[in-house]
Amino acid sequence: MLKKEYSKDLSKLNSFGMKVQSRLFVEYDSLMDLVELDFDELFHPVKHIGAGSNLLFTGDFPGTLLHSAIRFTEVLSEDAKGVRVSVGSGVIFDDFCAWAASKGYWGVENLSLIPGEVGASAVQNIGAYGVEVKDVIETVYAYDTKEEEMVHFDASACGYAYRDSFFKHAEGRYIVTHVVFVLSKAYAPRLDYGNIRAALGLDETSVPKGLTPQQVREAIIRIRREKLPEVGKVGSAGSFFKNPVVSRAEYERICAQHPGVSVPHYEVGDAVKIPAGWMIEQCGWKGRRSGNAGVWDKQALVLVNATGAALPEEILRLESQIIVSVRERFGIELSPEVEHL
Ligand code: EPU
């Protein structure tokens, strides 16, 4: 079924809670409806959205927003090693994580509670706690709006990188309809990121036995609830900026400029990733307000609609202020992770 709404209020369709409208909003719940949609008849630009949890609407959207309500979870095959599962693009990603944990399958437990839907997860290569969704994706199925045909891509053909894929650079040509994931039955907890071990009551070296995906999922949920604003209560789009990857020389320059400070970092090949949240905190922004916008007091990488009444320009002003601060203090240019529409 196709659902079309004009002058659609988007306040509940973007997790930042911006009170904006879309000229047209179209939702479909089957492949057939998507294929039959006449794109020439829609207002342009046409943009496909997921749950709106990684978007900042900078004003009313002048064209058409498309949304998938294709929702199914189907086990395609199962053997002693694991399962292959096909999941519709409109499924809430965390519902899929909950399903996998309830069945005892490993693979997506560290991605628990990330807001958003399955289609967007494959476009954005969502990640958390040492895992990226590309690690469990086998194939992405999409509708090619240019050739007007269904296509599919193995994960290796999706150009996956940190919060990136080739879909993001194809200017809306491909609409993800469903994703095939590979989940494992083999014992495979990934506990080495940050404080997962502590959240499970483990010390840093013990090799735990008998953990379940459900226990790891619950630990991740506890960690996220402590650090991140509750979706639906405080408007935000999760991490607002990407963690910048800099050269080793640049990292060493920053260390030299901050004697006695241990600069948090992760090795990425020959380069070094420095948490943007740490830099923003060092610049004094953590917990600060700028009008109705603010920086979350428990995680400085998260910008929030602090009062619920923030206008897009207030978030944009705070974004610029933070970029300038980090540039002046560290000589590093932050770039937003959140897509601006
Ligand atoms: N840090 C601070 N102050 C802060 C925030 C972070 O000093 O206010 C430092 C700490 O040293 C901490 C390190 O930064 O150890 C990393 O912090 P955290 O583990 O919270 O992760 P992050 O790098 O800030 C990334 C993702 C998150 C994901 C977490 C956990 C990006 C842009 N963000 O944040 O993803 O949940 O790791 O894996 O890569 C999202 O994309 O929306 C998101 C929430």
mmCIF file of C-alpha atoms and ligand atoms in Angstrom:
data_model
loop_
_atom_site.group_PDB
_atom_site.id
_atom_site.type_symbol
_atom_site.label_atom_id
_atom_site.label_comp_id
_atom_site.label_asym_id
_atom_site.label_seq_id
_atom_site.Cartn_x
_atom_site.Cartn_y
_atom_site.Cartn_z
ATOM 1 C CA MET A 1 0.000 0.000 0.000
ATOM 2 C CA LEU A 2 1.151 3.541 -0.798
ATOM 3 C CA LYS A 3 0.491 6.298 1.725
ATOM 4 C CA LYS A 4 0.832 9.897 0.503
ATOM 5 C CA GLU A 5 0.637 12.919 2.776
ATOM 6 C CA TYR A 6 1.051 16.572 1.800
ATOM 7 C CA SER A 7 2.569 19.232 4.127
ATOM 8 C CA LYS A 8 3.572 16.422 6.442
ATOM 9 C CA ASP A 9 4.654 17.484 9.933
ATOM 10 C CA LEU A 10 8.081 15.918 10.501
ATOM 11 C CA SER A 11 8.469 16.555 14.248
ATOM 12 C CA LYS A 12 8.015 12.867 15.029
ATOM 13 C CA LEU A 13 10.030 11.744 12.006
ATOM 14 C CA ASN A 14 13.336 13.263 13.053
ATOM 15 C CA SER A 15 14.915 12.384 16.375
ATOM 16 C CA PHE A 16 16.205 15.960 16.789
ATOM 17 C CA GLY A 17 12.548 16.978 17.028
ATOM 18 C CA MET A 18 12.815 19.841 14.528
ATOM 19 C CA LYS A 19 9.355 21.225 13.834
ATOM 20 C CA VAL A 20 9.520 21.240 10.063
ATOM 21 C CA GLN A 21 7.377 19.979 7.189
ATOM 22 C CA SER A 22 7.831 18.029 4.001
ATOM 23 C CA ARG A 23 5.878 19.112 0.911
ATOM 24 C CA LEU A 24 5.070 15.444 0.272
ATOM 25 C CA PHE A 25 5.697 12.297 2.310
ATOM 26 C CA VAL A 26 5.265 8.870 0.700
ATOM 27 C CA GLU A 27 5.404 5.576 2.546
ATOM 28 C CA TYR A 28 5.271 2.133 0.891
ATOM 29 C CA ASP A 29 5.114 -1.275 2.489
ATOM 30 C CA SER A 30 5.930 -3.573 -0.403
ATOM 31 C CA LEU A 31 8.442 -3.841 -3.182
ATOM 32 C CA MET A 32 5.610 -3.774 -5.695
ATOM 33 C CA ASP A 33 4.434 -0.356 -4.461
ATOM 34 C CA LEU A 34 7.939 1.041 -4.666
ATOM 35 C CA VAL A 35 8.489 -0.271 -8.185
ATOM 36 C CA GLU A 36 5.155 1.113 -9.344
ATOM 37 C CA LEU A 37 5.787 4.573 -7.899
ATOM 38 C CA ASP A 38 6.082 7.180 -10.653
ATOM 39 C CA PHE A 39 9.107 9.202 -9.595
ATOM 40 C CA ASP A 40 8.505 11.851 -12.289
ATOM 41 C CA GLU A 41 5.217 12.741 -10.623
ATOM 42 C CA LEU A 42 6.761 13.430 -7.231
ATOM 43 C CA PHE A 43 7.935 16.844 -6.055
ATOM 44 C CA HIS A 44 11.690 17.100 -6.371
ATOM 45 C CA PRO A 45 14.151 16.698 -4.768
ATOM 46 C CA VAL A 46 13.212 13.177 -3.715
ATOM 47 C CA LYS A 47 14.947 11.920 -0.605
ATOM 48 C CA HIS A 48 14.619 8.561 1.096
ATOM 49 C CA ILE A 49 14.751 8.592 4.882
ATOM 50 C CA GLY A 50 14.819 5.943 7.583
ATOM 51 C CA ALA A 51 13.784 6.724 11.148
ATOM 52 C CA GLY A 52 15.264 10.231 10.876
ATOM 53 C CA SER A 53 17.731 9.466 13.634
ATOM 54 C CA ASN A 54 20.808 10.741 11.813
ATOM 55 C CA LEU A 55 19.315 13.777 10.113
ATOM 56 C CA LEU A 56 19.200 17.481 10.764
ATOM 57 C CA PHE A 57 16.428 19.226 8.856
ATOM 58 C CA THR A 58 17.718 22.742 8.270
ATOM 59 C CA GLY A 59 14.230 23.929 7.281
ATOM 60 C CA ASP A 60 11.052 22.694 5.572
ATOM 61 C CA PHE A 61 11.796 20.037 2.961
ATOM 62 C CA PRO A 62 10.691 21.358 -0.442
ATOM 63 C CA GLY A 63 10.341 17.994 -2.209
ATOM 64 C CA THR A 64 9.249 14.438 -1.433
ATOM 65 C CA LEU A 65 10.411 12.289 1.442
ATOM 66 C CA LEU A 66 10.131 8.559 0.888
ATOM 67 C CA HIS A 67 9.945 6.033 3.687
ATOM 68 C CA SER A 68 9.962 2.252 3.695
ATOM 69 C CA ALA A 69 7.492 0.271 5.758
ATOM 70 C CA ILE A 70 8.776 -3.044 4.349
ATOM 71 C CA ARG A 71 8.930 -5.078 7.527
ATOM 72 C CA PHE A 72 9.825 -8.753 7.677
ATOM 73 C CA THR A 73 12.478 -10.973 9.245
ATOM 74 C CA GLU A 74 12.962 -14.267 7.458
ATOM 75 C CA VAL A 75 15.561 -16.962 8.103
ATOM 76 C CA LEU A 76 16.803 -18.036 4.661
ATOM 77 C CA SER A 77 19.080 -20.859 5.748
ATOM 78 C CA GLU A 78 20.502 -22.380 8.882
ATOM 79 C CA ASP A 79 23.372 -24.761 9.600
ATOM 80 C CA ALA A 80 25.631 -25.651 12.520
ATOM 81 C CA LYS A 81 27.588 -22.413 12.127
ATOM 82 C CA GLY A 82 24.739 -19.933 12.006
ATOM 83 C CA VAL A 83 21.911 -18.387 10.041
ATOM 84 C CA ARG A 84 21.357 -16.151 7.041
ATOM 85 C CA VAL A 85 18.469 -13.781 7.697
ATOM 86 C CA SER A 86 16.705 -11.459 5.291
ATOM 87 C CA VAL A 87 15.331 -8.316 6.962
ATOM 88 C CA GLY A 88 13.104 -5.614 5.452
ATOM 89 C CA SER A 89 14.481 -2.065 5.257
ATOM 90 C CA GLY A 90 11.680 -0.659 7.441
ATOM 91 C CA VAL A 91 12.421 -2.914 10.411
ATOM 92 C CA ILE A 92 13.709 -1.018 13.473
ATOM 93 C CA PHE A 93 17.350 -2.059 13.675
ATOM 94 C CA ASP A 94 17.189 -2.636 17.429
ATOM 95 C CA ASP A 95 14.157 -4.922 16.985
ATOM 96 C CA PHE A 96 16.400 -7.030 14.765
ATOM 97 C CA CYS A 97 19.130 -6.963 17.459
ATOM 98 C CA ALA A 98 16.570 -8.022 20.068
ATOM 99 C CA TRP A 99 15.377 -10.871 17.829
ATOM 100 C CA ALA A 100 18.958 -12.087 17.204
ATOM 101 C CA ALA A 101 19.783 -12.008 20.930
ATOM 102 C CA SER A 102 16.575 -13.840 21.833
ATOM 103 C CA LYS A 103 17.534 -16.640 19.426
ATOM 104 C CA GLY A 104 21.099 -16.781 20.798
ATOM 105 C CA TYR A 105 22.751 -15.629 17.542
ATOM 106 C CA TRP A 106 25.975 -13.590 17.721
ATOM 107 C CA GLY A 107 26.766 -10.632 15.494
ATOM 108 C CA VAL A 108 24.631 -7.588 16.268
ATOM 109 C CA GLU A 109 24.517 -7.554 20.088
ATOM 110 C CA ASN A 110 27.133 -4.740 20.258
ATOM 111 C CA LEU A 111 24.919 -2.657 17.951
ATOM 112 C CA SER A 112 21.983 -2.815 20.369
ATOM 113 C CA LEU A 113 19.896 0.315 20.910
ATOM 114 C CA ILE A 114 21.371 2.239 17.961
ATOM 115 C CA PRO A 115 18.370 4.200 16.719
ATOM 116 C CA GLY A 116 17.295 3.794 13.112
ATOM 117 C CA GLU A 117 16.060 1.236 10.613
ATOM 118 C CA VAL A 118 17.657 -1.648 8.744
ATOM 119 C CA GLY A 119 17.771 0.086 5.334
ATOM 120 C CA ALA A 120 19.612 3.105 6.709
ATOM 121 C CA SER A 121 21.951 0.883 8.747
ATOM 122 C CA ALA A 122 23.283 -0.595 5.493
ATOM 123 C CA VAL A 123 23.690 2.830 3.889
ATOM 124 C CA GLN A 124 25.368 4.436 6.898
ATOM 125 C CA ASN A 125 27.416 1.407 8.021
ATOM 126 C CA ILE A 126 26.342 2.060 11.586
ATOM 127 C CA GLY A 127 28.784 1.054 14.264
ATOM 128 C CA ALA A 128 29.356 0.895 17.984
ATOM 129 C CA TYR A 129 31.528 -0.846 20.552
ATOM 130 C CA GLY A 130 34.033 -2.308 18.109
ATOM 131 C CA VAL A 131 31.510 -3.600 15.553
ATOM 132 C CA GLU A 132 30.263 -2.169 12.269
ATOM 133 C CA VAL A 133 27.173 -3.497 10.557
ATOM 134 C CA LYS A 134 29.226 -4.314 7.431
ATOM 135 C CA ASP A 135 30.791 -7.135 9.504
ATOM 136 C CA VAL A 136 27.482 -9.031 9.436
ATOM 137 C CA ILE A 137 26.063 -7.972 6.068
ATOM 138 C CA GLU A 138 26.146 -10.557 3.281
ATOM 139 C CA THR A 139 24.055 -8.840 0.585
ATOM 140 C CA VAL A 140 22.172 -5.565 0.210
ATOM 141 C CA TYR A 141 19.099 -5.587 -2.063
ATOM 142 C CA ALA A 142 18.039 -2.280 -3.574
ATOM 143 C CA TYR A 143 15.811 -0.717 -6.200
ATOM 144 C CA ASP A 144 17.814 1.154 -8.824
ATOM 145 C CA THR A 145 15.699 4.228 -9.592
ATOM 146 C CA LYS A 146 17.749 5.002 -12.719
ATOM 147 C CA GLU A 147 17.545 1.644 -14.471
ATOM 148 C CA GLU A 148 14.196 0.903 -12.776
ATOM 149 C CA GLU A 149 15.196 -2.574 -11.697
ATOM 150 C CA MET A 150 16.066 -4.542 -8.576
ATOM 151 C CA VAL A 151 19.793 -4.954 -7.972
ATOM 152 C CA HIS A 152 21.886 -6.508 -5.235
ATOM 153 C CA PHE A 153 25.389 -5.985 -3.932
ATOM 154 C CA ASP A 154 27.655 -8.227 -1.884
ATOM 155 C CA ALA A 155 29.007 -6.407 1.160
ATOM 156 C CA SER A 156 32.424 -6.262 -0.558
ATOM 157 C CA ALA A 157 30.853 -4.242 -3.401
ATOM 158 C CA CYS A 158 29.218 -1.643 -1.125
ATOM 159 C CA GLY A 159 32.344 0.491 -0.587
ATOM 160 C CA TYR A 160 32.008 0.217 3.169
ATOM 161 C CA ALA A 161 34.175 2.453 5.319
ATOM 162 C CA TYR A 162 33.730 4.300 8.628
ATOM 163 C CA ARG A 163 30.068 5.484 8.554
ATOM 164 C CA ASP A 164 30.207 5.355 4.772
ATOM 165 C CA SER A 165 29.169 3.295 1.742
ATOM 166 C CA PHE A 166 28.893 3.835 -1.973
ATOM 167 C CA PHE A 167 25.106 4.248 -1.565
ATOM 168 C CA LYS A 168 25.799 7.556 0.226
ATOM 169 C CA HIS A 169 27.561 8.888 -2.860
ATOM 170 C CA ALA A 170 25.036 7.704 -5.441
ATOM 171 C CA GLU A 171 22.701 10.678 -4.965
ATOM 172 C CA GLY A 172 19.673 8.645 -4.020
ATOM 173 C CA ARG A 173 19.892 6.312 -7.016
ATOM 174 C CA TYR A 174 19.559 3.154 -4.897
ATOM 175 C CA ILE A 175 16.776 2.484 -2.411
ATOM 176 C CA VAL A 176 17.587 -0.368 -0.055
ATOM 177 C CA THR A 177 14.640 -2.756 0.208
ATOM 178 C CA HIS A 178 16.084 -5.561 2.334
ATOM 179 C CA VAL A 179 19.369 -6.788 3.709
ATOM 180 C CA VAL A 180 20.693 -10.319 4.202
ATOM 181 C CA PHE A 181 22.699 -10.668 7.412
ATOM 182 C CA VAL A 182 24.882 -13.581 8.522
ATOM 183 C CA LEU A 183 24.691 -14.330 12.238
ATOM 184 C CA SER A 184 26.778 -16.873 14.080
ATOM 185 C CA LYS A 185 26.003 -19.656 16.530
ATOM 186 C CA ALA A 186 29.685 -19.932 17.504
ATOM 187 C CA TYR A 187 30.600 -18.342 20.845
ATOM 188 C CA ALA A 188 31.897 -14.909 19.816
ATOM 189 C CA PRO A 189 31.502 -12.106 22.378
ATOM 190 C CA ARG A 190 33.362 -8.898 21.471
ATOM 191 C CA LEU A 191 34.184 -7.230 24.748
ATOM 192 C CA ASP A 192 37.328 -5.236 24.131
ATOM 193 C CA TYR A 193 35.866 -1.809 23.427
ATOM 194 C CA GLY A 194 35.724 0.717 26.270
ATOM 195 C CA ASN A 195 33.902 -0.453 29.367
ATOM 196 C CA ILE A 196 31.937 -3.462 28.114
ATOM 197 C CA ARG A 197 33.892 -5.786 30.385
ATOM 198 C CA ALA A 198 33.244 -3.590 33.409
ATOM 199 C CA ALA A 199 29.543 -3.450 32.562
ATOM 200 C CA LEU A 200 29.541 -7.262 32.633
ATOM 201 C CA GLY A 201 31.437 -7.372 35.923
ATOM 202 C CA LEU A 202 34.539 -8.859 34.256
ATOM 203 C CA ASP A 203 38.129 -7.789 34.770
ATOM 204 C CA GLU A 204 40.324 -6.756 31.867
ATOM 205 C CA THR A 205 42.053 -10.035 31.288
ATOM 206 C CA SER A 206 39.601 -12.806 32.153
ATOM 207 C CA VAL A 207 38.399 -14.976 29.331
ATOM 208 C CA PRO A 208 34.711 -15.246 30.078
ATOM 209 C CA LYS A 209 32.815 -18.447 29.536
ATOM 210 C CA GLY A 210 29.160 -19.011 28.877
ATOM 211 C CA LEU A 211 28.072 -15.447 28.093
ATOM 212 C CA THR A 212 25.012 -15.112 25.911
ATOM 213 C CA PRO A 213 24.314 -12.529 23.187
ATOM 214 C CA GLN A 214 21.427 -11.419 25.410
ATOM 215 C CA GLN A 215 23.795 -10.639 28.318
ATOM 216 C CA VAL A 216 26.112 -8.647 26.054
ATOM 217 C CA ARG A 217 23.121 -6.830 24.572
ATOM 218 C CA GLU A 218 21.920 -5.888 28.059
ATOM 219 C CA ALA A 219 25.389 -4.587 29.000
ATOM 220 C CA ILE A 220 25.520 -2.456 25.838
ATOM 221 C CA ILE A 221 22.051 -1.103 26.579
ATOM 222 C CA ARG A 222 23.141 -0.154 30.111
ATOM 223 C CA ILE A 223 26.246 1.656 28.774
ATOM 224 C CA ARG A 224 24.279 3.541 26.122
ATOM 225 C CA ARG A 225 21.549 4.557 28.582
ATOM 226 C CA GLU A 226 24.170 6.008 30.908
ATOM 227 C CA LYS A 227 25.876 8.069 28.204
ATOM 228 C CA LEU A 228 23.368 8.958 25.544
ATOM 229 C CA PRO A 229 20.129 10.920 25.690
ATOM 230 C CA GLU A 230 16.991 8.808 25.675
ATOM 231 C CA VAL A 231 15.450 8.770 22.230
ATOM 232 C CA GLY A 232 11.997 10.325 22.314
ATOM 233 C CA LYS A 233 12.765 12.327 25.487
ATOM 234 C CA VAL A 234 15.671 14.574 24.486
ATOM 235 C CA GLY A 235 16.030 15.460 20.820
ATOM 236 C CA SER A 236 19.378 14.464 19.292
ATOM 237 C CA ALA A 237 20.822 12.523 16.394
ATOM 238 C CA GLY A 238 23.450 10.569 18.334
ATOM 239 C CA SER A 239 27.039 11.478 17.535
ATOM 240 C CA PHE A 240 26.910 14.774 15.688
ATOM 241 C CA PHE A 241 30.476 14.701 14.351
ATOM 242 C CA LYS A 242 32.700 11.968 12.937
ATOM 243 C CA ASN A 243 35.803 11.002 14.857
ATOM 244 C CA PRO A 244 38.600 12.537 12.761
ATOM 245 C CA VAL A 245 41.360 10.331 11.410
ATOM 246 C CA VAL A 246 44.669 12.176 11.417
ATOM 247 C CA SER A 247 48.258 11.342 10.490
ATOM 248 C CA ARG A 248 50.594 10.042 13.172
ATOM 249 C CA ALA A 249 52.606 13.280 12.867
ATOM 250 C CA GLU A 250 49.508 15.332 13.560
ATOM 251 C CA TYR A 251 48.621 13.166 16.554
ATOM 252 C CA GLU A 252 52.154 13.631 17.912
ATOM 253 C CA ARG A 253 51.872 17.382 17.434
ATOM 254 C CA ILE A 254 48.671 17.373 19.516
ATOM 255 C CA CYS A 255 50.344 15.282 22.241
ATOM 256 C CA ALA A 256 53.311 17.694 22.302
ATOM 257 C CA GLN A 257 50.900 20.620 22.684
ATOM 258 C CA HIS A 258 49.246 18.894 25.665
ATOM 259 C CA PRO A 259 52.100 17.777 27.913
ATOM 260 C CA GLY A 260 51.011 15.526 30.762
ATOM 261 C CA VAL A 261 47.675 14.769 29.070
ATOM 262 C CA SER A 262 47.040 11.326 27.685
ATOM 263 C CA VAL A 263 45.329 11.973 24.358
ATOM 264 C CA PRO A 264 42.814 9.170 23.698
ATOM 265 C CA HIS A 265 43.260 7.574 20.290
ATOM 266 C CA TYR A 266 42.814 4.415 18.237
ATOM 267 C CA GLU A 267 45.250 3.167 15.607
ATOM 268 C CA VAL A 268 43.711 2.931 12.123
ATOM 269 C CA GLY A 269 46.391 1.433 9.895
ATOM 270 C CA ASP A 270 49.160 4.050 9.712
ATOM 271 C CA ALA A 271 46.809 6.786 10.865
ATOM 272 C CA VAL A 272 45.227 7.665 14.211
ATOM 273 C CA LYS A 273 41.597 8.296 15.121
ATOM 274 C CA ILE A 274 41.051 10.841 17.898
ATOM 275 C CA PRO A 275 37.642 10.911 19.603
ATOM 276 C CA ALA A 276 35.953 14.183 18.649
ATOM 277 C CA GLY A 277 33.999 14.011 21.938
ATOM 278 C CA TRP A 278 37.258 14.327 23.863
ATOM 279 C CA MET A 279 38.346 17.387 21.852
ATOM 280 C CA ILE A 280 34.942 19.029 22.261
ATOM 281 C CA GLU A 281 35.089 18.394 26.001
ATOM 282 C CA GLN A 282 38.634 19.842 26.165
ATOM 283 C CA CYS A 283 37.275 22.975 24.500
ATOM 284 C CA GLY A 284 34.838 23.356 27.401
ATOM 285 C CA TRP A 285 31.648 22.580 25.510
ATOM 286 C CA LYS A 286 30.437 19.537 27.445
ATOM 287 C CA GLY A 287 27.063 20.297 29.047
ATOM 288 C CA ARG A 288 26.983 23.848 27.651
ATOM 289 C CA ARG A 289 23.935 25.501 26.122
ATOM 290 C CA SER A 290 23.664 27.869 23.203
ATOM 291 C CA GLY A 291 20.092 29.122 23.066
ATOM 292 C CA ASN A 292 17.792 26.106 22.889
ATOM 293 C CA ALA A 293 20.598 23.884 21.576
ATOM 294 C CA GLY A 294 23.163 22.214 23.778
ATOM 295 C CA VAL A 295 25.988 19.717 24.180
ATOM 296 C CA TRP A 296 25.012 16.594 26.115
ATOM 297 C CA ASP A 297 26.548 16.595 29.576
ATOM 298 C CA LYS A 298 27.553 12.922 29.526
ATOM 299 C CA GLN A 299 28.874 12.688 25.930
ATOM 300 C CA ALA A 300 30.224 15.797 24.256
ATOM 301 C CA LEU A 301 29.898 14.317 20.759
ATOM 302 C CA VAL A 302 26.126 14.565 21.042
ATOM 303 C CA LEU A 303 24.338 17.843 20.326
ATOM 304 C CA VAL A 304 20.839 18.093 21.719
ATOM 305 C CA ASN A 305 17.628 20.003 21.284
ATOM 306 C CA ALA A 306 17.948 20.978 24.943
ATOM 307 C CA THR A 307 14.564 22.592 25.500
ATOM 308 C CA GLY A 308 12.635 20.809 22.765
ATOM 309 C CA ALA A 309 12.149 24.188 21.082
ATOM 310 C CA ALA A 310 15.482 24.479 19.249
ATOM 311 C CA LEU A 311 15.315 25.818 15.713
ATOM 312 C CA PRO A 312 17.539 24.333 12.995
ATOM 313 C CA GLU A 313 19.613 27.518 12.959
ATOM 314 C CA GLU A 314 20.372 27.166 16.667
ATOM 315 C CA ILE A 315 21.805 23.671 16.131
ATOM 316 C CA LEU A 316 23.722 24.958 13.078
ATOM 317 C CA ARG A 317 25.136 27.864 15.100
ATOM 318 C CA LEU A 318 26.314 25.517 17.849
ATOM 319 C CA GLU A 319 27.831 23.220 15.223
ATOM 320 C CA SER A 320 29.852 26.119 13.750
ATOM 321 C CA GLN A 321 30.939 27.338 17.183
ATOM 322 C CA ILE A 322 32.258 23.867 18.052
ATOM 323 C CA ILE A 323 34.027 23.470 14.697
ATOM 324 C CA VAL A 324 35.768 26.831 15.224
ATOM 325 C CA SER A 325 36.783 25.969 18.823
ATOM 326 C CA VAL A 326 38.280 22.601 17.838
ATOM 327 C CA ARG A 327 40.060 24.147 14.842
ATOM 328 C CA GLU A 328 41.584 26.896 16.989
ATOM 329 C CA ARG A 329 42.618 24.595 19.824
ATOM 330 C CA PHE A 330 43.708 21.446 17.925
ATOM 331 C CA GLY A 331 44.120 22.521 14.289
ATOM 332 C CA ILE A 332 41.664 19.774 13.307
ATOM 333 C CA GLU A 333 38.611 20.261 11.125
ATOM 334 C CA LEU A 334 35.581 18.354 12.438
ATOM 335 C CA SER A 335 33.013 17.192 9.955
ATOM 336 C CA PRO A 336 29.433 16.322 10.830
ATOM 337 C CA GLU A 337 28.303 12.728 10.887
ATOM 338 C CA VAL A 338 24.679 13.830 10.882
ATOM 339 C CA GLU A 339 23.282 14.444 7.396
ATOM 340 C CA HIS A 340 21.982 17.988 6.827
ATOM 341 C CA LEU A 341 18.855 18.286 4.685
HETATM 342 N N1 EPU B 1 35.365 11.173 25.266
HETATM 343 C C1 EPU B 1 35.585 12.215 26.140
HETATM 344 N N2 EPU B 1 34.561 13.071 26.416
HETATM 345 C C2 EPU B 1 33.343 12.919 25.896
HETATM 346 C C3 EPU B 1 33.096 11.853 24.980
HETATM 347 C C4 EPU B 1 34.134 10.989 24.696
HETATM 348 O O1 EPU B 1 36.685 12.387 26.652
HETATM 349 O O2 EPU B 1 32.477 13.731 26.201
HETATM 350 C C5 EPU B 1 36.476 10.254 24.946
HETATM 351 C C6 EPU B 1 36.748 9.211 25.998
HETATM 352 O O3 EPU B 1 38.139 9.061 26.071
HETATM 353 C C7 EPU B 1 36.207 7.926 25.409
HETATM 354 C C8 EPU B 1 36.405 8.172 23.925
HETATM 355 O O4 EPU B 1 36.230 9.593 23.762
HETATM 356 O O5 EPU B 1 36.930 6.839 25.861
HETATM 357 C C9 EPU B 1 35.388 7.463 23.069
HETATM 358 O O6 EPU B 1 34.096 7.760 23.556
HETATM 359 P P1 EPU B 1 32.862 6.771 23.297
HETATM 360 O O7 EPU B 1 33.238 5.384 23.601
HETATM 361 O O8 EPU B 1 31.671 7.343 23.979
HETATM 362 O O9 EPU B 1 32.696 6.807 21.735
HETATM 363 P P2 EPU B 1 32.778 7.934 20.624
HETATM 364 O O10 EPU B 1 34.010 7.734 19.855
HETATM 365 O O11 EPU B 1 32.550 9.293 21.210
HETATM 366 C C10 EPU B 1 31.642 6.403 18.853
HETATM 367 C C11 EPU B 1 30.492 6.441 17.910
HETATM 368 C C12 EPU B 1 29.186 6.206 18.668
HETATM 369 C C13 EPU B 1 29.254 4.873 19.357
HETATM 370 C C14 EPU B 1 30.450 4.878 20.305
HETATM 371 C C15 EPU B 1 30.670 3.538 20.957
HETATM 372 C C16 EPU B 1 31.159 7.939 16.111
HETATM 373 C C17 EPU B 1 30.955 9.255 15.442
HETATM 374 N N3 EPU B 1 30.454 7.710 17.225
HETATM 375 O O12 EPU B 1 31.515 7.526 19.722
HETATM 376 O O13 EPU B 1 28.146 6.140 17.699
HETATM 377 O O14 EPU B 1 28.065 4.619 20.106
HETATM 378 O O15 EPU B 1 31.652 5.171 19.543
HETATM 379 O O16 EPU B 1 31.159 2.646 20.016
HETATM 380 O O17 EPU B 1 31.945 7.130 15.621
HETATM 381 C C18 EPU B 1 26.567 7.456 16.559
HETATM 382 O O18 EPU B 1 27.200 7.201 15.532
HETATM 383 O O19 EPU B 1 25.535 8.185 16.545
HETATM 384 C C19 EPU B 1 27.040 6.943 17.814
HETATM 385 C C20 EPU B 1 26.444 7.222 18.983
#
